[in-house]
PDB file of C-alpha atoms in Angstrom:
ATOM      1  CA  UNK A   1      46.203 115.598  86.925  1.00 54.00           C
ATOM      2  CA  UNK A   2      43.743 118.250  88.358  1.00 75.00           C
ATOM      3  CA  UNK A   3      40.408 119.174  87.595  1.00 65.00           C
ATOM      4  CA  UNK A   4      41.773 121.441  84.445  1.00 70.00           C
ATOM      5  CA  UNK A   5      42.579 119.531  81.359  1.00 73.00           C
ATOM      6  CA  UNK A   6      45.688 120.182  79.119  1.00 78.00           C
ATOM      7  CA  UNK A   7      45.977 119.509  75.015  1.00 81.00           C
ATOM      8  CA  UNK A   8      47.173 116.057  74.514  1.00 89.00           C
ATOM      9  CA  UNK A   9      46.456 115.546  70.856  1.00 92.00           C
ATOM     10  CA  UNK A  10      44.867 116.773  68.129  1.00 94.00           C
ATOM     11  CA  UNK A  11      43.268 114.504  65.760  1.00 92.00           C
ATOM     12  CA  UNK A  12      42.635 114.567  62.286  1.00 94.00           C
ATOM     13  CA  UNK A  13      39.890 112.136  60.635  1.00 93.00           C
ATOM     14  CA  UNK A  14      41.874 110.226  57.543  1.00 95.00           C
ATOM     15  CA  UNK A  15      41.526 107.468  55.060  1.00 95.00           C
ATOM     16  CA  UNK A  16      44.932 105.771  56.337  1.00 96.00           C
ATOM     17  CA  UNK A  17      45.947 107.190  59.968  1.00 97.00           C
ATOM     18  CA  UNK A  18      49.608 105.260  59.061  1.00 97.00           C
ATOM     19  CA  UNK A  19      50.379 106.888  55.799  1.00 97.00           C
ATOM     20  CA  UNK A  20      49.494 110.713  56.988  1.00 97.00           C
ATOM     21  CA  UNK A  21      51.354 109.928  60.551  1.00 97.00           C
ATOM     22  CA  UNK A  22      54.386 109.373  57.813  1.00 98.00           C
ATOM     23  CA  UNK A  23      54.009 112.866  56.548  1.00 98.00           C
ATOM     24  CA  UNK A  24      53.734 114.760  59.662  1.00 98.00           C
ATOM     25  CA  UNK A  25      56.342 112.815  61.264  1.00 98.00           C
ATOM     26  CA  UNK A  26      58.517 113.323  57.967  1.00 98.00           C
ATOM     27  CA  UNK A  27      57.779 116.898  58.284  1.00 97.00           C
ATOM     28  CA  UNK A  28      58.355 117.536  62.096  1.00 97.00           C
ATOM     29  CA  UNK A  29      60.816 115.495  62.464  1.00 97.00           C
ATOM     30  CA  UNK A  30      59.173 113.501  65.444  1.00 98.00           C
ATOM     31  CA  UNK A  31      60.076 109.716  66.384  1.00 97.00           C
ATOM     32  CA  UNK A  32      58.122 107.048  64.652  1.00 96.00           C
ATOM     33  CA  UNK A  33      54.870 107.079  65.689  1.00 96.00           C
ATOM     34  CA  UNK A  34      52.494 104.861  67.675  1.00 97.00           C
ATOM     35  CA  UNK A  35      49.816 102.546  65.842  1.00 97.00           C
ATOM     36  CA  UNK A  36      47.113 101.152  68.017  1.00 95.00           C
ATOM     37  CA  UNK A  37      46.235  97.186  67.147  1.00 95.00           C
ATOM     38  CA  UNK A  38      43.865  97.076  64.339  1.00 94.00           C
ATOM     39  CA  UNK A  39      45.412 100.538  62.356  1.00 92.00           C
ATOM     40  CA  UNK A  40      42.423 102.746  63.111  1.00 95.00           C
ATOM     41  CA  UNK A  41      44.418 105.065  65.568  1.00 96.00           C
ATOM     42  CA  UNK A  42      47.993 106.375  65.266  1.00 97.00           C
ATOM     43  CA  UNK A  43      49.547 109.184  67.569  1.00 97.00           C
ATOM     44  CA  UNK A  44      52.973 111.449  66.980  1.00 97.00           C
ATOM     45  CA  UNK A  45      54.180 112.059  70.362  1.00 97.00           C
ATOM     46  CA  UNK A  46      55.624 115.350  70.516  1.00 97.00           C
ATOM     47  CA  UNK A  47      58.969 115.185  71.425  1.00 97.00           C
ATOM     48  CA  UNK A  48      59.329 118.901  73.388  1.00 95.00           C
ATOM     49  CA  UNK A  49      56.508 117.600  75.297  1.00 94.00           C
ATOM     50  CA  UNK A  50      53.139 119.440  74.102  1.00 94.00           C
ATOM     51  CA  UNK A  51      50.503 118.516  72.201  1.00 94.00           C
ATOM     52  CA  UNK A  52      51.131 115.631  69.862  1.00 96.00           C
ATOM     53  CA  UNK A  53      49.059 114.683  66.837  1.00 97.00           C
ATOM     54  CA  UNK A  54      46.548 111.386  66.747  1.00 95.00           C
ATOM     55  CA  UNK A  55      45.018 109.928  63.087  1.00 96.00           C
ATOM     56  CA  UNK A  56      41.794 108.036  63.166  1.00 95.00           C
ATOM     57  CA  UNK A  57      40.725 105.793  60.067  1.00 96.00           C
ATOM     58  CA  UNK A  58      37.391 106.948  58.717  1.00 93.00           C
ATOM     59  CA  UNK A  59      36.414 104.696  55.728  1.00 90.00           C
ATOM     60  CA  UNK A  60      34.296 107.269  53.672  1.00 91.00           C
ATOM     61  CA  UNK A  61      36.611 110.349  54.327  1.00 91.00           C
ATOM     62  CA  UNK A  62      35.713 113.162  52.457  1.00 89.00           C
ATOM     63  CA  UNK A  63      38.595 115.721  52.151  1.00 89.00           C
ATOM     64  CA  UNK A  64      38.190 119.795  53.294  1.00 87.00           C
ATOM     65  CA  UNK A  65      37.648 121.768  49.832  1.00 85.00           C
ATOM     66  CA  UNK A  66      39.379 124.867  51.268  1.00 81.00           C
ATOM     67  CA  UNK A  67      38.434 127.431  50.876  1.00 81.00           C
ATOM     68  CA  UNK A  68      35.186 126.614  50.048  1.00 80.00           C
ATOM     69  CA  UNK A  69      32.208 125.797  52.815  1.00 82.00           C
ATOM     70  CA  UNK A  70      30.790 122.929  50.728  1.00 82.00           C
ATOM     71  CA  UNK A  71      32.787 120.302  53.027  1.00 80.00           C
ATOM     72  CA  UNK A  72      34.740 123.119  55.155  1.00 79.00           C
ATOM     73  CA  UNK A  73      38.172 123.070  56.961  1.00 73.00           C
ATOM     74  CA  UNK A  74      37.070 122.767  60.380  1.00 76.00           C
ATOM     75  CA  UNK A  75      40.391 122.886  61.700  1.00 81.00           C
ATOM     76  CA  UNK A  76      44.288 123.356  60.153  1.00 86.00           C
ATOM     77  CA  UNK A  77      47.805 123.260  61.711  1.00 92.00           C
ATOM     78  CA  UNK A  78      49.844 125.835  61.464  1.00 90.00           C
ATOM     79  CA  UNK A  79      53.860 125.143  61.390  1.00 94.00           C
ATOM     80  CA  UNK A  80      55.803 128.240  62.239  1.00 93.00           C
ATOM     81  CA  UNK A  81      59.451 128.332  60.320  1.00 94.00           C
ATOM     82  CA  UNK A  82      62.252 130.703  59.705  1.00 94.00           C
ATOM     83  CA  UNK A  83      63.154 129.615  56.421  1.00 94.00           C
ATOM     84  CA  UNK A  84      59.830 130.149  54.228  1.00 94.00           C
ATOM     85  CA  UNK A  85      61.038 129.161  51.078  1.00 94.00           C
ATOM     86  CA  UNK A  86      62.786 125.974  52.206  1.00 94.00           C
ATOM     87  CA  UNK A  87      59.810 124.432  54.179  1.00 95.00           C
ATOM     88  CA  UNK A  88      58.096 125.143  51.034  1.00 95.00           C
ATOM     89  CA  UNK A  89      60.321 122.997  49.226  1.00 96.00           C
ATOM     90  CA  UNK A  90      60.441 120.428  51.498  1.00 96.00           C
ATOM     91  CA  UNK A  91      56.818 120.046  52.068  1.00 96.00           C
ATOM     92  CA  UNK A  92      55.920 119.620  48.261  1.00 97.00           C
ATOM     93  CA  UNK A  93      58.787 116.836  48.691  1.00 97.00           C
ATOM     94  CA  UNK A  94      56.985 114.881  51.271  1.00 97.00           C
ATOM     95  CA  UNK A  95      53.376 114.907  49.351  1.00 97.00           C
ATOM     96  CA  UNK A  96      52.112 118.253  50.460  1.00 97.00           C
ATOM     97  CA  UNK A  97      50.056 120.132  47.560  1.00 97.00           C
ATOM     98  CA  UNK A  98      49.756 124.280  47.676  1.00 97.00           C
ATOM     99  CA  UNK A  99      46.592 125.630  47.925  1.00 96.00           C
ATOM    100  CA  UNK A 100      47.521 129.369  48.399  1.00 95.00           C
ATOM    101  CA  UNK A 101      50.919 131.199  48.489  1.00 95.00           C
ATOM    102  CA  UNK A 102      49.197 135.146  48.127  1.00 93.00           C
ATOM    103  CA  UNK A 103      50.043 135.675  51.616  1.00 90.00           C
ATOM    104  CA  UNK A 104      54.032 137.083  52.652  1.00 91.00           C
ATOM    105  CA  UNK A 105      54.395 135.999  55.395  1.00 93.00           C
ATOM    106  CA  UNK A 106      52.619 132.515  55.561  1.00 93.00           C
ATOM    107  CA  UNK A 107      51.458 129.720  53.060  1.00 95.00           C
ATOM    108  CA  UNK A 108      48.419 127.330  52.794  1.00 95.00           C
ATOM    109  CA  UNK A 109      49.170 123.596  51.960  1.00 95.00           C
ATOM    110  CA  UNK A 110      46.908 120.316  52.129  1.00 95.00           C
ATOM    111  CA  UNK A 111      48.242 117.088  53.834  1.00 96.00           C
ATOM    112  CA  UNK A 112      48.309 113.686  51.455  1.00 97.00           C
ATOM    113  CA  UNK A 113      44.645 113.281  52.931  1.00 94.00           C
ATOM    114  CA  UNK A 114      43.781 117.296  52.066  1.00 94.00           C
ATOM    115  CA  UNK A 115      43.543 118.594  55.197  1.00 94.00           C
ATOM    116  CA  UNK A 116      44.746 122.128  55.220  1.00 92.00           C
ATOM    117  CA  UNK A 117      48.086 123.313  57.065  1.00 93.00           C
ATOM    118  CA  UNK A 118      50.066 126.482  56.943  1.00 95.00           C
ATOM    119  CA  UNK A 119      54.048 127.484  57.230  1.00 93.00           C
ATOM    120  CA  UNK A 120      53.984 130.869  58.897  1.00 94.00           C
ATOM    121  CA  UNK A 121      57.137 132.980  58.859  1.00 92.00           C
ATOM    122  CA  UNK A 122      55.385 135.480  60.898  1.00 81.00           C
TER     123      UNK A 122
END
């Protein structure tokens, strides 16, 4: 590796890294993911090879309240699909909860742990 660094993970703060690795891995579609020692760390390797995605337990977690700035965002994922309205579906089936579906072409969803995520069809 070279003096330029390349995405390895992206990592969400959470109340219980194991549980939200479940979702995202449930909604990917990604092997089973790996769970450091004590719990406080879990990573989704991604299988094509980029950027996975890492969970780190923090005790007093305080969810995004999108779209307000009172505890902002900070970050989201989104998840491109071709099929809007199935991902939909699916997505409420694993635990996800809507937050916005004004948009065409793309909808805005919170994780089990409310961090916010989109599907784009774009």
């Amino acid at each position: 590796m070279g003096a330029v660094p390349t995405l390895g993970v992206v990592a969400l703060d959470c109340p219980d890294p194991v549980a939200l690795a479940g979702f995202y891995r449930a909604v990917l579609e990604w092997d089973a993911p790996e769970v450091a020692e004590d719990g406080h760390w879990v990573t989704l390797a991604n299988p094509l090879g980029g950027a996975g995605i890492a969970f780190q337990r923090v005790p007093d977690h305080r969810p995004p309240s999108w779209p307000s700035a009172e505890n902002p965002q900070q970050l989201h994922l989104d998840l491109n699909v071709t099929d809007l309205e199935a991902a939909h579906e699916r997505v409420l089936g694993l635990g996800a909860k809507l937050l916005d579906d004004e948009p065409k072409t793309f909808r805005v969803y919170a994780d089990p742990a409310g961090h916010p995520f989109c599907l784009c069809a774009c």
